[in-house]
Coordinates of C-alpha atoms and ligand atoms in Angstrom, one line a residue:
X1 CA 113.0 81.9 67.1
X2 CA 112.7 85.6 67.6
X3 CA 114.7 87.0 70.5
X4 CA 113.9 90.3 72.2
X5 CA 116.5 92.3 74.1
X6 CA 114.9 94.2 77.0
X7 CA 116.6 97.1 78.7
X8 CA 116.6 96.9 82.4
X9 CA 118.2 98.4 85.5
X10 CA 119.9 96.6 88.5
X11 CA 118.0 95.9 91.7
X12 CA 120.3 96.3 94.7
X13 CA 119.0 93.4 96.7
X14 CA 119.8 90.3 94.7
X15 CA 122.6 88.9 96.8
X16 CA 122.0 85.2 97.4
X17 CA 121.7 84.1 101.0
X18 CA 122.4 80.7 102.6
X19 CA 120.6 78.9 99.8
X20 CA 119.8 81.1 96.8
X21 CA 117.7 84.3 96.6
X22 CA 114.6 84.3 98.8
X23 CA 112.1 87.2 98.8
X24 CA 108.4 87.8 99.0
X25 CA 106.4 86.7 96.0
X26 CA 105.5 90.4 95.4
X27 CA 109.2 91.3 95.1
X28 CA 109.8 88.6 92.5
X29 CA 106.7 89.7 90.6
X30 CA 108.0 93.3 90.1
X31 CA 108.7 93.9 86.4
X32 CA 112.1 92.6 85.4
X33 CA 113.0 91.3 88.9
X34 CA 113.1 87.6 88.2
X35 CA 114.3 88.2 84.6
X36 CA 117.3 90.3 85.9
X37 CA 118.4 87.6 88.4
X38 CA 118.1 84.7 85.9
X39 CA 120.0 86.7 83.2
X40 CA 122.7 87.6 85.8
X41 CA 123.1 83.9 86.5
X42 CA 123.4 83.1 82.8
X43 CA 125.8 86.0 82.3
X44 CA 128.1 84.4 84.9
X45 CA 128.1 81.0 83.1
X46 CA 129.6 79.8 79.8
X47 CA 126.4 79.0 77.9
X48 CA 126.2 77.4 74.4
X49 CA 124.3 74.9 72.4
X50 CA 125.8 72.1 74.4
X51 CA 124.5 73.5 77.7
X52 CA 121.6 71.8 79.4
X53 CA 119.7 72.8 82.4
X54 CA 117.4 71.0 84.9
X55 CA 114.4 73.1 86.0
X56 CA 111.7 72.6 88.5
X57 CA 110.3 73.8 91.8
X58 CA 108.3 72.9 94.9
X59 CA 105.0 74.0 93.4
X60 CA 104.6 77.1 95.5
X61 CA 102.7 80.1 94.4
X62 CA 104.3 81.7 91.2
X63 CA 106.1 78.4 90.3
X64 CA 104.5 77.9 86.9
X65 CA 104.7 81.5 85.9
X66 CA 108.4 81.7 86.8
X67 CA 109.2 78.5 84.9
X68 CA 107.6 79.9 81.7
X69 CA 109.7 83.0 82.0
X70 CA 112.9 81.0 82.7
X71 CA 112.3 78.8 79.7
X72 CA 112.2 81.8 77.4
X73 CA 115.3 83.4 78.9
X74 CA 117.2 80.1 78.7
X75 CA 116.2 79.7 75.0
X76 CA 117.3 83.3 74.2
X77 CA 120.6 82.7 76.0
X78 CA 121.5 79.7 73.8
X79 CA 120.8 76.7 76.1
X80 CA 120.4 73.6 73.9
X81 CA 118.3 71.5 76.3
X82 CA 116.0 71.9 79.3
X83 CA 114.9 69.0 81.5
X84 CA 111.8 70.0 83.4
X85 CA 109.8 68.1 86.0
X86 CA 106.2 67.5 84.9
X87 CA 103.9 70.3 86.1
X88 CA 107.1 72.3 86.9
X89 CA 107.6 70.1 90.0
X90 CA 110.9 68.7 91.3
X91 CA 112.0 68.2 94.8
X92 CA 115.5 69.7 95.6
X93 CA 117.2 66.3 96.0
X94 CA 115.4 64.9 92.8
X95 CA 116.7 67.9 90.9
X96 CA 120.2 67.3 92.2
X97 CA 119.9 63.7 91.0
X98 CA 118.6 64.6 87.6
X99 CA 121.5 67.1 87.1
X100 CA 124.0 64.3 87.9
X101 CA 122.2 61.6 85.9
X102 CA 121.9 63.7 82.8
X103 CA 125.3 65.3 83.2
X104 CA 123.5 68.6 82.8
X105 CA 125.5 71.9 83.1
X106 CA 123.4 72.8 86.1
X107 CA 119.9 73.4 87.4
X108 CA 117.5 76.1 88.6
X109 CA 115.4 75.2 91.6
X110 CA 112.4 77.4 92.5
X111 CA 111.7 77.2 96.2
X112 CA 111.9 79.1 99.4
X113 CA 112.3 75.8 101.2
X114 CA 110.5 75.7 104.5
X115 CA 109.2 79.3 104.3
X116 CA 105.4 79.7 103.8
X117 CA 104.0 80.1 100.3
X118 CA 101.2 82.1 98.7
X119 CA 100.6 85.5 97.1
X120 CA 101.9 87.3 100.2
X121 CA 104.5 84.8 101.2
X122 CA 107.9 83.7 100.0
X123 CA 109.5 82.6 96.7
X124 CA 113.0 81.7 95.9
X125 CA 115.4 80.6 93.2
X126 CA 118.8 78.9 93.4
X127 CA 121.3 77.7 90.9
X128 CA 122.9 74.2 91.3
X129 CA 126.2 73.4 89.5
X130 CA 127.1 70.4 87.4
X131 CA 127.8 68.2 90.4
X132 CA 124.2 68.6 91.4
X133 CA 125.0 70.8 94.5
X134 CA 124.2 74.4 95.4
X135 CA 126.4 76.9 93.7
X136 CA 129.5 77.6 95.8
X137 CA 130.2 81.1 97.0
X138 CA 132.5 82.0 94.1
X139 CA 129.5 81.5 91.8
X140 CA 126.9 83.3 94.0
X141 CA 129.3 86.2 94.4
X142 CA 129.5 86.5 90.7
X143 CA 125.7 86.3 90.3
X144 CA 125.4 89.2 92.6
X145 CA 128.1 91.2 90.9
X146 CA 126.4 90.6 87.5
X147 CA 123.0 91.7 89.1
X148 CA 124.6 95.0 90.0
X149 CA 125.9 95.6 86.4
X150 CA 123.0 94.3 84.4
X151 CA 121.6 96.6 81.7
X152 CA 119.5 94.2 79.5
X153 CA 118.1 90.7 79.4
X154 CA 117.3 88.4 76.5
X155 CA 114.0 86.6 76.1
X156 CA 112.6 84.4 73.3
X157 CA 109.3 85.3 71.8
X158 CA 107.8 81.8 72.0
X159 CA 104.4 80.5 73.3
X160 CA 104.2 79.1 76.8
X161 CA 105.4 75.5 77.0
X162 CA 103.1 72.6 77.9
X163 CA 104.5 71.5 81.2
X164 CA 102.1 68.6 81.8
X165 CA 102.8 66.2 79.0
X166 CA 105.7 63.9 79.5
X167 CA 108.1 63.8 76.5
X168 CA 110.3 65.9 74.3
X169 CA 109.4 69.2 72.5
X170 CA 111.6 70.9 70.0
X171 CA 111.7 74.6 69.0
X172 CA 114.3 74.8 66.2
X173 CA 117.5 73.7 67.9
X174 CA 116.1 74.2 71.4
X175 CA 114.9 71.0 73.1
X176 CA 112.7 70.6 76.1
X177 CA 112.1 67.3 77.9
X178 CA 109.3 67.0 80.4
X179 CA 110.1 64.1 82.8
X180 CA 108.2 62.3 85.6
X181 CA 109.5 64.1 88.7
X182 CA 109.4 61.0 90.9
X183 CA 110.6 58.0 88.8
X184 CA 114.4 58.5 88.6
X185 CA 114.5 59.5 92.3
X186 CA 112.5 56.4 93.4
X187 CA 114.8 54.2 91.4
X188 CA 117.8 55.7 93.1
X189 CA 116.3 55.1 96.5
X190 CA 115.6 51.5 95.6
X191 CA 119.3 51.1 94.8
X192 CA 120.5 52.5 98.1
X193 CA 118.1 50.8 100.6
X194 CA 116.8 47.3 101.1
X195 CA 113.3 47.8 99.9
X196 CA 112.2 44.1 100.2
X197 CA 113.3 44.1 103.9
X198 CA 111.5 47.3 104.7
X199 CA 108.4 46.0 102.8
X200 CA 108.4 42.8 104.9
X201 CA 108.6 44.8 108.2
X202 CA 105.8 47.0 107.1
X203 CA 103.6 44.2 105.9
X204 CA 104.2 42.2 109.0
X205 CA 103.1 45.2 111.1
X206 CA 106.4 45.5 113.0
X207 CA 106.7 49.0 111.4
X208 CA 103.6 51.2 111.3
X209 CA 104.1 54.7 110.1
X210 CA 102.9 58.2 109.3
X211 CA 104.7 60.6 106.9
X212 CA 103.6 64.2 106.8
X213 CA 104.3 65.8 103.4
X214 CA 102.9 69.1 104.7
X215 CA 101.1 69.8 101.4
X216 CA 104.5 70.3 99.8
X217 CA 106.7 68.6 97.2
X218 CA 107.3 65.2 98.9
X219 CA 103.6 64.2 98.7
X220 CA 103.9 62.5 95.2
X221 CA 107.3 61.1 96.1
X222 CA 106.2 59.6 99.4
X223 CA 103.0 58.2 98.0
X224 CA 104.9 56.3 95.3
X225 CA 107.8 55.1 97.5
X226 CA 106.2 54.6 100.9
X227 CA 102.7 53.5 99.9
X228 CA 103.2 51.9 96.5
X229 CA 106.7 50.5 96.6
X230 CA 107.1 49.7 100.3
X231 CA 103.5 48.7 100.9
X232 CA 102.4 51.1 103.7
X233 CA 98.7 51.3 103.9
X234 CA 97.0 54.1 101.9
X235 CA 96.7 57.2 104.1
X236 CA 100.1 56.6 105.7
X237 CA 101.2 59.7 103.9
X238 CA 99.2 62.6 105.1
X239 CA 98.9 66.1 103.5
X240 CA 100.1 64.5 100.4
X241 CA 98.8 66.9 97.7
X242 CA 101.2 69.8 97.0
X243 CA 99.4 73.1 97.2
X244 CA 100.6 76.6 96.1
X245 CA 100.2 77.9 99.7
X246 CA 100.9 74.6 101.5
X247 CA 97.4 74.6 102.7
X248 CA 98.1 77.8 104.7
X249 CA 100.7 76.0 106.7
X250 CA 104.4 76.6 107.3
X251 CA 106.1 73.7 105.5
X252 CA 108.9 73.3 108.1
X253 CA 109.2 69.8 109.6
X254 CA 109.6 70.6 113.3
X255 CA 107.5 70.0 116.4
X256 CA 105.9 73.4 116.1
X257 CA 104.9 73.3 112.4
X258 CA 104.2 69.6 112.0
X259 CA 102.0 69.7 115.1
X260 CA 99.4 67.2 114.0
X261 CA 102.1 64.6 113.4
X262 CA 103.9 65.5 116.7
X263 CA 100.6 65.2 118.7
X264 CA 100.0 61.8 117.1
X265 CA 103.5 60.5 117.9
X266 CA 103.0 61.4 121.5
X267 CA 99.6 59.9 121.8
X268 CA 98.3 56.4 122.7
X269 CA 97.6 55.8 118.9
X270 CA 101.2 56.5 117.9
X271 CA 102.6 54.4 115.1
X272 CA 106.1 53.1 115.5
X273 CA 107.6 55.7 113.2
X274 CA 106.7 59.2 112.2
X275 CA 108.4 61.7 109.8
X276 CA 107.9 64.9 107.9
X277 CA 109.7 66.8 105.1
X278 CA 109.6 70.5 104.1
X279 CA 108.5 72.6 101.1
X280 CA 111.2 71.4 98.7
X281 CA 111.8 68.0 100.2
X282 CA 115.4 68.4 101.5
X283 CA 114.7 68.6 105.2
X284 CA 113.5 65.8 107.5
X285 CA 112.1 65.3 111.0
X286 CA 112.3 61.8 112.6
X287 CA 110.0 60.7 115.4
X288 CA 109.3 57.4 117.1
X289 CA 106.6 56.4 119.5
X290 CA 106.9 59.1 122.2
X291 CA 110.3 60.3 121.0
X292 CA 111.7 63.1 118.8
X293 CA 115.1 62.5 117.4
X294 CA 117.1 65.7 117.1
X295 CA 118.7 66.2 113.7
X296 CA 122.2 66.2 115.3
X297 CA 121.5 62.9 117.0
X298 CA 120.0 61.5 113.8
X299 CA 123.2 62.3 111.9
X300 CA 125.3 60.6 114.6
X301 CA 123.1 57.5 114.7
X302 CA 123.2 57.2 110.9
X303 CA 127.0 57.4 110.9
X304 CA 127.2 54.7 113.7
X305 CA 124.8 52.4 111.8
X306 CA 125.6 53.1 108.1
X307 CA 127.2 49.6 107.7
X308 CA 123.7 48.2 108.1
X309 CA 122.4 49.9 104.9
X310 CA 123.2 48.2 101.6
X311 CA 124.8 51.3 99.9
X312 CA 127.1 52.0 102.8
X313 CA 127.8 48.4 103.9
X314 CA 131.5 48.7 103.0
X315 CA 131.8 51.6 105.6
X316 CA 131.9 55.3 105.2
X317 CA 134.9 57.4 104.2
X318 CA 134.2 60.3 106.6
X319 CA 131.5 62.6 107.9
X320 CA 130.9 66.3 108.1
X321 CA 128.6 68.6 110.0
X322 CA 127.9 72.3 110.0
X323 CA 129.6 74.2 112.8
X324 CA 126.4 74.8 114.9
X325 CA 125.4 71.1 114.7
X326 CA 126.1 69.2 117.9
X327 CA 129.3 67.3 118.3
X328 CA 127.5 63.9 118.6
X329 CA 128.7 62.8 115.2
X330 CA 132.3 63.7 116.1
X331 CA 132.2 61.0 118.8
X332 CA 131.1 58.4 116.3
X333 CA 133.8 59.5 113.8
X334 CA 136.4 59.1 116.5
X335 CA 135.2 55.6 117.4
X336 CA 135.1 54.6 113.7
X337 CA 138.5 56.2 113.2
X338 CA 137.3 58.3 110.2
X339 CA 137.6 62.0 109.5
X340 CA 135.0 64.5 110.7
X341 CA 134.8 68.0 109.1
X342 CA 133.3 71.1 110.6
X343 CA 131.9 73.4 107.9
X344 CA 130.0 76.6 107.9
X345 CA 126.2 76.4 107.7
X346 CA 124.9 75.7 104.2
X347 CA 124.9 72.5 102.1
X348 CA 127.2 74.1 99.5
X349 CA 130.1 73.6 101.8
X350 CA 129.8 69.8 101.7
X351 CA 130.1 69.6 97.9
X352 CA 133.9 69.6 97.6
X353 CA 134.2 67.1 100.4
X354 CA 131.7 64.7 98.8
X355 CA 133.2 65.1 95.3
X356 CA 136.7 64.4 96.7
X357 CA 135.5 61.2 98.4
X358 CA 136.5 62.6 101.8
X359 CA 133.0 62.1 103.3
X360 CA 130.1 59.8 102.7
X361 CA 127.5 61.3 105.1
X362 CA 126.9 64.8 106.3
X363 CA 124.3 66.8 108.1
X364 CA 123.1 69.9 109.8
X365 CA 121.1 70.8 112.9
X366 CA 118.6 72.5 110.6
X367 CA 116.8 69.2 109.9
X368 CA 119.1 68.2 107.0
X369 CA 121.0 65.0 106.4
X370 CA 122.4 63.4 103.3
X371 CA 125.0 61.4 101.6
X372 CA 127.1 61.1 98.5
X373 CA 124.1 59.8 96.4
X374 CA 123.2 63.5 95.5
X375 CA 124.7 66.9 96.4
X376 CA 121.8 68.2 98.4
X377 CA 120.3 67.2 101.7
X378 CA 117.5 64.7 101.2
X379 CA 114.4 64.4 103.4
X380 CA 113.0 61.1 102.0
X381 CA 116.4 59.5 101.9
X382 CA 116.7 60.2 105.7
X383 CA 113.3 58.7 106.3
X384 CA 114.2 55.6 104.3
X385 CA 117.5 55.3 106.1
X386 CA 115.6 55.1 109.4
X387 CA 113.0 52.7 108.0
X388 CA 115.8 50.4 106.8
X389 CA 117.5 50.7 110.2
X390 CA 114.3 49.8 112.0
X391 CA 113.7 46.8 109.7
X392 CA 117.2 45.6 109.9
X393 CA 117.6 45.8 113.7
X394 CA 114.0 45.1 114.7
X395 CA 114.4 47.8 117.3
X396 CA 112.1 50.8 118.1
X397 CA 113.3 54.3 117.4
X398 CA 113.5 55.0 121.1
X399 CA 115.7 51.9 121.7
X400 CA 118.1 52.9 119.0
X401 CA 118.4 56.4 120.4
X402 CA 118.9 55.1 124.0
X403 CA 121.4 52.6 123.0
X404 CA 123.3 55.2 121.1
X405 CA 123.4 57.5 124.1
X406 CA 124.6 54.7 126.3
X407 CA 127.5 53.9 124.0
X408 CA 128.5 57.5 123.0
X409 CA 127.0 59.8 125.6
X410 CA 124.3 62.4 124.8
X411 CA 124.9 65.8 123.4
X412 CA 121.9 67.6 124.9
X413 CA 121.0 70.2 122.3
X414 CA 118.7 73.1 121.6
X415 CA 118.4 76.1 119.3
X416 CA 116.7 79.3 120.3
X417 CA 115.5 81.6 117.4
X418 CA 114.7 85.3 117.8
X419 CA 112.9 86.1 114.5
X420 CA 112.3 89.5 112.8
X421 CA 114.6 91.4 115.0
X422 CA 115.6 95.0 114.1
X423 CA 118.8 94.8 112.2
X424 CA 120.4 97.7 114.2
X425 CA 119.8 95.7 117.4
X426 CA 121.2 92.5 116.0
X427 CA 124.3 94.4 114.8
X428 CA 124.7 95.9 118.2
X429 CA 124.5 92.4 119.8
X430 CA 127.2 91.1 117.4
X431 CA 129.4 94.1 118.1
X432 CA 129.0 93.5 121.8
X433 CA 129.9 89.8 121.5
X434 CA 132.9 90.6 119.3
X435 CA 134.2 93.1 121.8
X436 CA 134.1 90.4 124.5
X437 CA 135.8 87.6 122.5
X438 CA 139.5 88.5 123.1
X439 CA 139.0 88.5 126.9
X440 CA 136.9 85.4 127.3
X441 CA 139.3 82.5 127.1
X442 CA 140.1 81.2 130.6
X443 CA 137.3 83.1 132.2
X444 CA 134.9 81.3 134.5
X445 CA 131.1 81.7 134.7
X446 CA 129.7 79.5 137.5
X447 CA 130.3 75.9 136.3
X448 CA 131.7 77.0 132.9
X449 CA 135.2 77.9 132.1
X450 CA 135.8 79.3 128.5
X451 CA 138.2 77.1 126.5
X452 CA 137.9 79.1 123.2
X453 CA 135.9 82.0 121.9
X454 CA 136.2 83.0 118.3
X455 CA 134.4 83.9 115.0
X456 CA 134.3 80.8 112.9
X457 CA 136.3 80.8 109.7
X458 CA 136.6 77.9 107.3
X459 CA 139.2 76.9 104.9
X460 CA 138.0 74.3 102.4
X461 CA 140.4 71.4 102.5
X462 CA 139.9 70.7 98.8
X463 CA 140.2 74.1 97.0
X464 CA 141.7 76.1 99.8
X465 CA 138.9 78.8 99.6
X466 CA 138.3 80.7 102.9
X467 CA 134.9 81.6 104.3
X468 CA 135.0 84.1 107.1
X469 CA 132.5 85.4 109.7
X470 CA 130.4 82.2 109.9
X471 CA 129.1 82.7 113.5
X472 CA 130.5 83.3 116.9
X473 CA 131.3 80.2 119.0
X474 CA 132.2 79.9 122.6
X475 CA 133.4 76.6 123.8
X476 CA 133.9 75.5 127.5
X477 CA 136.3 73.2 129.2
X478 CA 133.6 70.5 129.8
X479 CA 132.8 70.3 126.1
X480 CA 129.7 72.5 126.2
X481 CA 129.3 75.1 123.5
X482 CA 127.2 78.1 122.5
X483 CA 127.0 79.6 119.0
X484 CA 125.5 82.9 117.9
X485 CA 124.7 83.2 114.2
X486 CA 122.4 85.2 111.9
X487 CA 120.0 83.2 109.7
X488 CA 120.7 83.5 105.9
X489 CA 117.3 82.3 104.8
X490 CA 114.7 84.7 106.3
X491 CA 112.9 87.4 104.3
X492 CA 111.8 89.7 107.2
X493 CA 114.2 91.6 109.5
X494 CA 117.0 89.6 111.0
X495 CA 116.8 86.2 112.8
X496 CA 119.3 85.6 115.6
X497 CA 120.0 81.9 116.2
X498 CA 121.5 80.8 119.5
X499 CA 122.7 77.1 119.5
X500 CA 123.3 75.5 122.8
X501 CA 124.8 72.1 123.7
X502 CA 126.1 70.2 126.7
X503 CA 127.6 66.7 126.9
X504 CA 126.1 64.2 129.3
X505 CA 128.0 60.9 129.7
X506 CA 126.0 59.4 132.7
X507 CA 123.1 57.2 131.5
X508 CA 121.1 58.1 134.6
X509 CA 121.0 61.8 133.6
X510 CA 120.5 61.4 129.8
X511 CA 116.7 61.5 129.8
X512 CA 116.5 65.0 131.1
X513 CA 114.4 67.7 129.3
X514 CA 116.8 69.7 127.1
X515 CA 115.6 73.1 128.3
X516 CA 116.1 72.1 131.9
X517 CA 119.5 70.5 131.3
X518 CA 120.7 73.5 129.4
X519 CA 119.2 76.1 131.7
X520 CA 122.5 77.5 133.0
X521 CA 124.0 77.8 129.5
X522 CA 120.8 79.5 128.4
X523 CA 121.2 82.1 131.2
X524 CA 124.9 82.5 130.3
X525 CA 124.1 83.1 126.6
X526 CA 121.7 85.9 127.6
X527 CA 124.4 87.4 129.9
X528 CA 126.8 87.5 127.0
X529 CA 124.6 88.6 124.2
X530 CA 121.8 90.5 125.9
X531 CA 119.2 89.7 123.3
X532 CA 116.3 89.9 125.7
X533 CA 117.6 93.0 127.4
X534 CA 118.2 94.8 124.0
X535 CA 114.9 93.8 122.4
X536 CA 112.6 93.8 125.4
X537 CA 111.5 90.3 124.4
X538 CA 110.9 87.7 127.2
X539 CA 111.4 84.5 125.2
X540 CA 112.7 83.2 121.8
X541 CA 110.2 83.1 118.9
X542 CA 110.9 79.4 118.3
X543 CA 112.7 76.8 120.4
X544 CA 113.7 73.5 118.6
Ligands
G16_601 C1 119.3 76.2 104.0 C2 120.5 75.5 103.6 C3 121.0 74.6 104.7 C4 121.2 75.5 106.0 C5 119.9 76.3 106.3 C6 120.3 77.2 107.3 O1 118.3 75.2 104.2 O2 120.2 74.7 102.5 O3 122.2 74.0 104.3 O4 121.5 74.7 107.1 O5 119.5 77.0 105.1 O6 119.4 78.2 107.4 P1 119.7 79.6 108.2 O7 120.7 80.3 107.5 O8 118.3 80.2 108.2 O9 120.1 79.1 109.6 P2 116.9 75.2 103.4 O10 116.2 74.0 103.8 O11 116.2 76.5 103.8 O12 117.3 75.2 102.0

């Protein structure tokens, strides 16, 4: 195999964000841009003939081209074996599972998650370590450091690889195995959940469903699992064919972007269950007939009912949530007398807790839930969890939610996003908030008295590493909270997220509309951060 060494120069913008490096496709298409980043990752790792790598992506624009480039750089850097999803496709949780199952050294996942795809839209790449989870900060910091030092990359002069034929290919000592992207993952799900029970409930008509794959990666997974294995009628999975531009849509499973599904679930024709997943298959949205389950509530309900699912029937060791996620799961953990960890935003912070057996379930407000079965959040896993729960209890989604609120109270929750804000304005907002923090504790604003006000910092209980500046949080005596945080996944300007929550224990007041119930907190958040005043905007870009 001939190996070419290509001189290059650093790009100064290859610092990974919340989940890998995300940029516009055109940025990645610049000469040497992708090559530099991949070589910087490989320069950070011990690579030899025994090293194996899982490779695949969500099928978005530039996926196939990027995979061919990565194969050649991996070959030139001495990897012994690449395991690639057929057609270059792998969902993020399926990639995580393949890394673990094959005891691979790691994996490269090509995706910008829920961000739009297409020639003028977004692309991304992230490295997952040998436990199957996103690379922790000490890795991503090193990738960035290498990207600033890089002066050359190595690339093998070989032909493009056939990505579509399942089986092994060998080029001298370099082996490539093309695998079915769905099979192993579907088997794993079959081991976790009670498929015969779900199948019975679907065939009897007590569960009717619609799953929106949003023309993204979960289409083939959902077709196989939900329609073929669980017996849902053909067409239950909509937008099932993955497209490079996601059919022009925004593959983010929320009420705004999965609008057709949301409209159906709030109509007279609503099935009993509705769900959607995102670009790379790690997010989920859960709906019932005329009800949307917030991700924070979904996590709490899963924790409270985990014993009803075969894989978790012996109980769960503990739970974790990202800091801005509502405290609903904390109440369940307290009742179950298990540990509850509060981590910074980003799935990578759950990895050590899962590996150490301190937690079994974890989740985030950003439509992510998962368990110790892989080291990524897992959209279809969450959907199957809910289907198993419906089949086991015979209850409707709305009943399960109502009963949960009656038992534990409701953490009324909402997130307000201000997208593409000028960075200077966002910085001035954070400076302004930081100036106020020392004087806030004990201060009263109408109904609310501040109990604590700080900038969240996390010490990992397993390896002791510290992550600072993870968002500003202000908590009140009545348990209400507001959090101000900058998104780490956007590609244009800065996105300010304001997370708001208030606890309601009285059943009679639990059915309120979240925006109305949170109105006073929303006003107070503006008083403290002045986003509207400083940007001249009258409303958030997105409310979830
Ligand atoms: C990624 C991470 C999640 C995190 C989310 C937050 O999600 O994997 O763990 O909660 O970003 O995004 P932001 O920094 O914009 O608030 P995904 O689905 O984009 O990979």
